[in-house]
Amino acid sequence: MNKFFKSRFFIITATVAVLLTVVVSALAASGHFSVLTNAVNIMVTPIQKGFGSFGLAINGYKSYFDSVDELKAENEALKAEVNELKDFIYDAEAMKEENEFYKNFLGIKEENPDYVFLDADVIGRQAGNYMTVVSLDKGTKDGVEKNMPIISENGGIVGYISEAGINWSKASSIIDTSASVGVYIERTSETGVLCGEFQLEKEGLCRINYLEGDSKVEVGDRVMTSGLGSIYPQGMLVGIVERVEYDDSLRGKYAVVRPFADITDIEKVMILTSFEGES
C-alpha cells in the first residue's frame, strides 16, 4: 500500500486533482466560474453534437428501412392488383370468344333447325409434320358415336369422329388420307369426291377427284358437301379451290382445295349428333 502512495501515478493524479480544486475555488472566489463553464461547454459541445448526429442518423436509417418495407408491401399489393386485372381481361376475352363461338353456331342452327349439336373442346393434338387428328373431351356417355360430322365455328367441316371412348373421342380431318367426302362446286354444280392425299396433307390441302375433262371449275370456287354417299348433310362449307390441274391417269381434271376449317388452329368444335336425312 505504501508503495502505491509513493508511486508516480498516484502523485501525478493527486497533484492534478489538487490543482483543479484550487483553480475551481479560485475562479469561484473571483467570480470567474463562468469561464470554466464556458471551457467545459466548448469541449463538451462537439461531443454532444456528434452523439446527436449519430442519433439522427440511426433514426434516419430506421425510417429508411421502414419506408423500404412499406414500398415492398405496396409493390406486392400492386402486383396482386395487376394479376387480378390480367385475369379479368383474360376471362373477359375468353367469354367474348365463347359468345362469338355460340353466336356463329346459333346462325347455323337457325338456317338448319334439324341440326342437333354437341359442343366439345380440343384436349389433345397428334404429333407429326401436319396434324390430322385431335382429341376431344366428349365421348359415348355424351352421345358421341363414330362417323359423326364435326364443324368449326365458321361452319366449315373439320372432319368426323374416327374413334369414341366413354369420355373422349378422336376427330380425323378431311385432309387425312383415309377421308373422302361427296362434294359439289357451288358455282357450277359439278360433283366430285374430296379426298386426302399424302403430299397435299403436308400443306393442309386435299383434292377433288372425278371431275370431267371439260369441267368449268376455277380457282376461288366454293366447295360444298353434296350429301351423297357421305356422312355429312348437304350444303355444308368445305373449302375454296386453290388450283386446278389435269390428271392423265384419271383422264380428267382435279381441284386442289384448302378447307375452311384448319384443324391445327381450332380449340372448340361442334359435333353434329343428328340431322334430317341422316343415314
Coordinates of N, CA and C in Angstrom, one line a residue, residues 135-235:
S135 N -57.9 -34.8 -80.2 CA -58.7 -35.5 -79.2 C -59.7 -34.5 -78.6
L136 N -60.9 -35.0 -78.3 CA -62.0 -34.1 -77.8 C -62.4 -34.6 -76.4
D137 N -63.1 -33.7 -75.7 CA -63.5 -34.1 -74.3 C -64.9 -34.7 -74.2
K138 N -65.4 -35.1 -75.3 CA -66.8 -35.7 -75.2 C -66.7 -37.2 -75.8
G139 N -67.5 -38.1 -75.2 CA -67.4 -39.5 -75.6 C -68.8 -40.1 -75.7
T140 N -68.8 -41.4 -75.6 CA -70.1 -42.1 -75.8 C -71.1 -41.8 -74.7
K141 N -70.7 -41.5 -73.5 CA -71.6 -41.1 -72.4 C -72.3 -39.8 -72.7
D142 N -71.8 -39.0 -73.7 CA -72.4 -37.8 -74.1 C -73.2 -38.0 -75.4
G143 N -73.2 -39.2 -75.9 CA -74.0 -39.5 -77.1 C -73.1 -39.4 -78.4
V144 N -71.8 -39.3 -78.2 CA -70.9 -39.3 -79.4 C -70.8 -40.7 -80.0
E145 N -70.8 -40.8 -81.3 CA -70.7 -42.0 -82.0 C -69.7 -41.9 -83.1
K146 N -69.1 -43.0 -83.6 CA -68.2 -42.9 -84.7 C -68.9 -42.4 -85.9
N147 N -68.1 -41.7 -86.8 CA -68.6 -41.1 -88.1 C -69.5 -39.9 -87.9
M148 N -69.7 -39.4 -86.7 CA -70.4 -38.1 -86.6 C -69.6 -37.0 -87.2
P149 N -70.2 -36.1 -88.0 CA -69.5 -34.9 -88.5 C -69.1 -33.9 -87.5
I150 N -68.0 -33.2 -87.7 CA -67.6 -32.2 -86.8 C -67.4 -30.9 -87.6
I151 N -67.9 -29.8 -87.1 CA -67.7 -28.5 -87.8 C -67.1 -27.5 -86.9
S152 N -66.5 -26.4 -87.5 CA -65.9 -25.3 -86.8 C -66.9 -24.2 -86.6
E153 N -66.5 -23.2 -85.9 CA -67.4 -22.0 -85.7 C -67.8 -21.3 -86.9
N154 N -66.9 -21.3 -88.0 CA -67.3 -20.6 -89.2 C -68.2 -21.5 -90.1
G155 N -68.6 -22.7 -89.6 CA -69.5 -23.5 -90.4 C -68.8 -24.5 -91.3
G156 N -67.4 -24.4 -91.3 CA -66.7 -25.3 -92.2 C -66.5 -26.7 -91.6
I157 N -66.5 -27.7 -92.5 CA -66.3 -29.1 -92.0 C -64.9 -29.2 -91.5
V158 N -64.7 -29.8 -90.3 CA -63.4 -30.1 -89.7 C -63.1 -31.5 -90.1
G159 N -64.0 -32.4 -89.9 CA -63.8 -33.8 -90.2 C -64.9 -34.7 -89.6
Y160 N -64.5 -35.8 -89.0 CA -65.5 -36.7 -88.4 C -65.0 -37.5 -87.2
I161 N -65.8 -38.0 -86.4 CA -65.4 -38.8 -85.3 C -64.9 -40.2 -85.8
S162 N -63.6 -40.4 -85.6 CA -63.0 -41.6 -86.1 C -62.8 -42.7 -85.0
E163 N -63.0 -42.2 -83.7 CA -62.9 -43.2 -82.6 C -63.6 -42.5 -81.4
A164 N -64.3 -43.3 -80.6 CA -65.0 -42.8 -79.4 C -64.9 -43.7 -78.2
G165 N -64.5 -43.0 -77.1 CA -64.4 -43.7 -75.8 C -65.5 -43.2 -74.9
I166 N -65.5 -43.6 -73.7 CA -66.6 -43.2 -72.7 C -66.6 -41.7 -72.5
N167 N -65.5 -41.1 -72.3 CA -65.5 -39.6 -72.0 C -64.5 -38.9 -72.9
W168 N -64.2 -39.5 -74.0 CA -63.3 -38.9 -75.0 C -63.6 -39.4 -76.4
S169 N -63.1 -38.7 -77.4 CA -63.2 -39.1 -78.8 C -62.1 -38.5 -79.6
K170 N -61.9 -39.1 -80.8 CA -60.9 -38.5 -81.7 C -61.5 -38.1 -83.0
A171 N -61.1 -37.0 -83.5 CA -61.6 -36.5 -84.7 C -60.6 -36.4 -85.8
S172 N -60.9 -37.0 -87.0 CA -59.9 -37.0 -88.1 C -60.4 -35.9 -89.1
S173 N -59.4 -35.2 -89.6 CA -59.6 -34.1 -90.5 C -60.0 -34.6 -91.9
I174 N -60.6 -33.8 -92.7 CA -61.0 -34.1 -94.1 C -59.8 -34.2 -95.0
I175 N -58.6 -33.7 -94.5 CA -57.4 -33.8 -95.3 C -56.6 -35.1 -95.1
D176 N -57.1 -35.9 -94.1 CA -56.5 -37.2 -93.8 C -56.6 -38.1 -95.0
T177 N -55.6 -38.9 -95.2 CA -55.6 -39.8 -96.4 C -56.7 -40.8 -96.4
S178 N -57.3 -41.0 -95.2 CA -58.4 -42.0 -95.2 C -59.8 -41.4 -95.4
A179 N -59.8 -40.1 -95.5 CA -61.1 -39.4 -95.6 C -61.6 -39.3 -97.1
S180 N -62.9 -39.3 -97.2 CA -63.5 -39.0 -98.6 C -64.9 -38.4 -98.3
V181 N -65.2 -37.3 -99.1 CA -66.4 -36.6 -98.9 C -67.0 -36.3 -100.2
G182 N -68.3 -36.6 -100.4 CA -69.1 -36.2 -101.6 C -69.3 -34.7 -101.6
V183 N -68.8 -34.0 -102.7 CA -68.9 -32.6 -102.7 C -69.4 -32.1 -104.1
Y184 N -69.8 -30.8 -104.1 CA -70.1 -30.2 -105.4 C -69.5 -28.7 -105.4
I185 N -69.3 -28.2 -106.7 CA -68.8 -26.9 -106.8 C -70.0 -26.0 -106.8
E186 N -70.1 -25.0 -105.9 CA -71.3 -24.2 -105.7 C -71.6 -23.4 -107.0
R187 N -70.7 -22.9 -107.7 CA -70.9 -22.0 -108.9 C -71.4 -22.8 -110.0
T188 N -70.8 -24.0 -110.3 CA -71.2 -24.8 -111.5 C -72.0 -26.0 -111.2
S189 N -72.2 -26.4 -109.9 CA -73.0 -27.6 -109.5 C -72.3 -28.9 -109.9
E190 N -71.1 -28.8 -110.4 CA -70.4 -30.1 -110.7 C -70.1 -30.9 -109.4
T191 N -70.2 -32.2 -109.5 CA -69.9 -33.0 -108.4 C -68.6 -33.8 -108.5
G192 N -68.1 -34.2 -107.3 CA -66.9 -35.0 -107.3 C -66.7 -35.6 -105.9
V193 N -65.5 -36.1 -105.6 CA -65.2 -36.7 -104.3 C -64.0 -36.0 -103.8
L194 N -64.1 -35.5 -102.6 CA -63.0 -34.8 -101.9 C -62.2 -35.9 -101.2
C195 N -60.9 -36.0 -101.4 CA -60.1 -37.0 -100.8 C -58.8 -36.4 -100.2
G196 N -58.3 -37.1 -99.2 CA -57.0 -36.7 -98.7 C -55.9 -37.3 -99.5
E197 N -54.7 -36.6 -99.6 CA -53.6 -37.1 -100.3 C -52.3 -36.9 -99.5
F198 N -51.4 -37.8 -99.5 CA -50.2 -37.7 -98.6 C -49.4 -36.4 -98.8
Q199 N -49.1 -36.1 -100.1 CA -48.3 -34.9 -100.3 C -49.1 -33.6 -100.0
L200 N -50.4 -33.6 -100.3 CA -51.2 -32.4 -100.1 C -51.4 -32.2 -98.6
E201 N -51.5 -33.3 -97.9 CA -51.8 -33.3 -96.4 C -50.8 -32.4 -95.7
K202 N -49.5 -32.5 -96.1 CA -48.4 -31.7 -95.5 C -48.6 -30.2 -95.6
E203 N -49.4 -29.8 -96.7 CA -49.7 -28.4 -96.9 C -51.0 -28.0 -96.3
G204 N -51.7 -29.0 -95.7 CA -53.1 -28.7 -95.2 C -54.1 -28.6 -96.3
L205 N -53.9 -29.3 -97.4 CA -54.8 -29.3 -98.5 C -55.3 -30.7 -98.8
C206 N -56.4 -30.7 -99.7 CA -56.9 -32.0 -100.2 C -57.3 -31.8 -101.6
R207 N -58.0 -32.8 -102.3 CA -58.3 -32.6 -103.7 C -59.6 -33.2 -104.0
I208 N -60.2 -32.7 -105.1 CA -61.5 -33.2 -105.6 C -61.2 -34.0 -106.8
N209 N -61.5 -35.3 -106.8 CA -61.3 -36.2 -107.9 C -62.6 -36.4 -108.7
Y210 N -62.4 -37.0 -109.9 CA -63.5 -37.4 -110.7 C -64.3 -36.3 -111.3
L211 N -63.6 -35.2 -111.6 CA -64.2 -34.1 -112.3 C -64.0 -34.4 -113.8
E212 N -65.0 -33.9 -114.6 CA -64.9 -34.1 -116.1 C -63.8 -33.4 -116.7
G213 N -63.3 -33.9 -117.8 CA -62.2 -33.2 -118.5 C -62.5 -31.8 -118.9
D214 N -63.8 -31.5 -119.2 CA -64.2 -30.2 -119.6 C -64.8 -29.4 -118.5
S215 N -64.5 -29.8 -117.3 CA -65.0 -29.1 -116.1 C -64.7 -27.6 -116.1
K216 N -65.7 -26.9 -115.6 CA -65.6 -25.4 -115.6 C -65.1 -24.9 -114.2
V217 N -64.7 -25.8 -113.4 CA -64.2 -25.3 -112.1 C -63.0 -24.3 -112.2
E218 N -63.0 -23.3 -111.3 CA -62.0 -22.3 -111.4 C -61.4 -22.1 -109.9
V219 N -60.3 -21.5 -109.9 CA -59.6 -21.1 -108.7 C -60.6 -20.1 -108.0
G220 N -60.8 -20.3 -106.7 CA -61.7 -19.4 -105.9 C -63.1 -19.9 -105.7
D221 N -63.5 -21.0 -106.5 CA -64.8 -21.5 -106.3 C -65.0 -22.1 -104.9
R222 N -66.2 -22.0 -104.4 CA -66.5 -22.6 -103.1 C -67.0 -24.0 -103.3
V223 N -66.5 -24.9 -102.4 CA -66.8 -26.3 -102.4 C -67.8 -26.6 -101.2
M224 N -68.9 -27.4 -101.5 CA -69.9 -27.7 -100.5 C -70.1 -29.2 -100.5
T225 N -70.6 -29.7 -99.4 CA -70.9 -31.1 -99.3 C -72.2 -31.4 -100.1
S226 N -72.2 -32.6 -100.8 CA -73.3 -32.9 -101.7 C -74.3 -33.8 -100.9
G227 N -73.9 -34.4 -99.8 CA -74.8 -35.2 -99.0 C -74.9 -36.6 -99.6
L228 N -74.3 -36.9 -100.8 CA -74.5 -38.2 -101.5 C -73.4 -39.1 -101.0
G229 N -73.8 -40.3 -100.6 CA -72.8 -41.3 -100.2 C -71.8 -40.8 -99.1
S230 N -72.3 -39.9 -98.2 CA -71.4 -39.3 -97.3 C -72.1 -39.2 -95.9
I231 N -71.3 -39.0 -94.9 CA -71.8 -38.9 -93.5 C -72.2 -37.5 -93.2
Y232 N -72.0 -36.6 -94.2 CA -72.2 -35.1 -94.0 C -73.6 -34.7 -94.6
P233 N -74.3 -33.8 -94.0 CA -75.5 -33.3 -94.7 C -75.2 -32.4 -95.9
Q234 N -76.1 -32.2 -96.7 CA -75.9 -31.4 -97.9 C -75.7 -29.9 -97.6
G235 N -74.9 -29.3 -98.4 CA -74.7 -27.8 -98.3 C -73.8 -27.3 -97.2

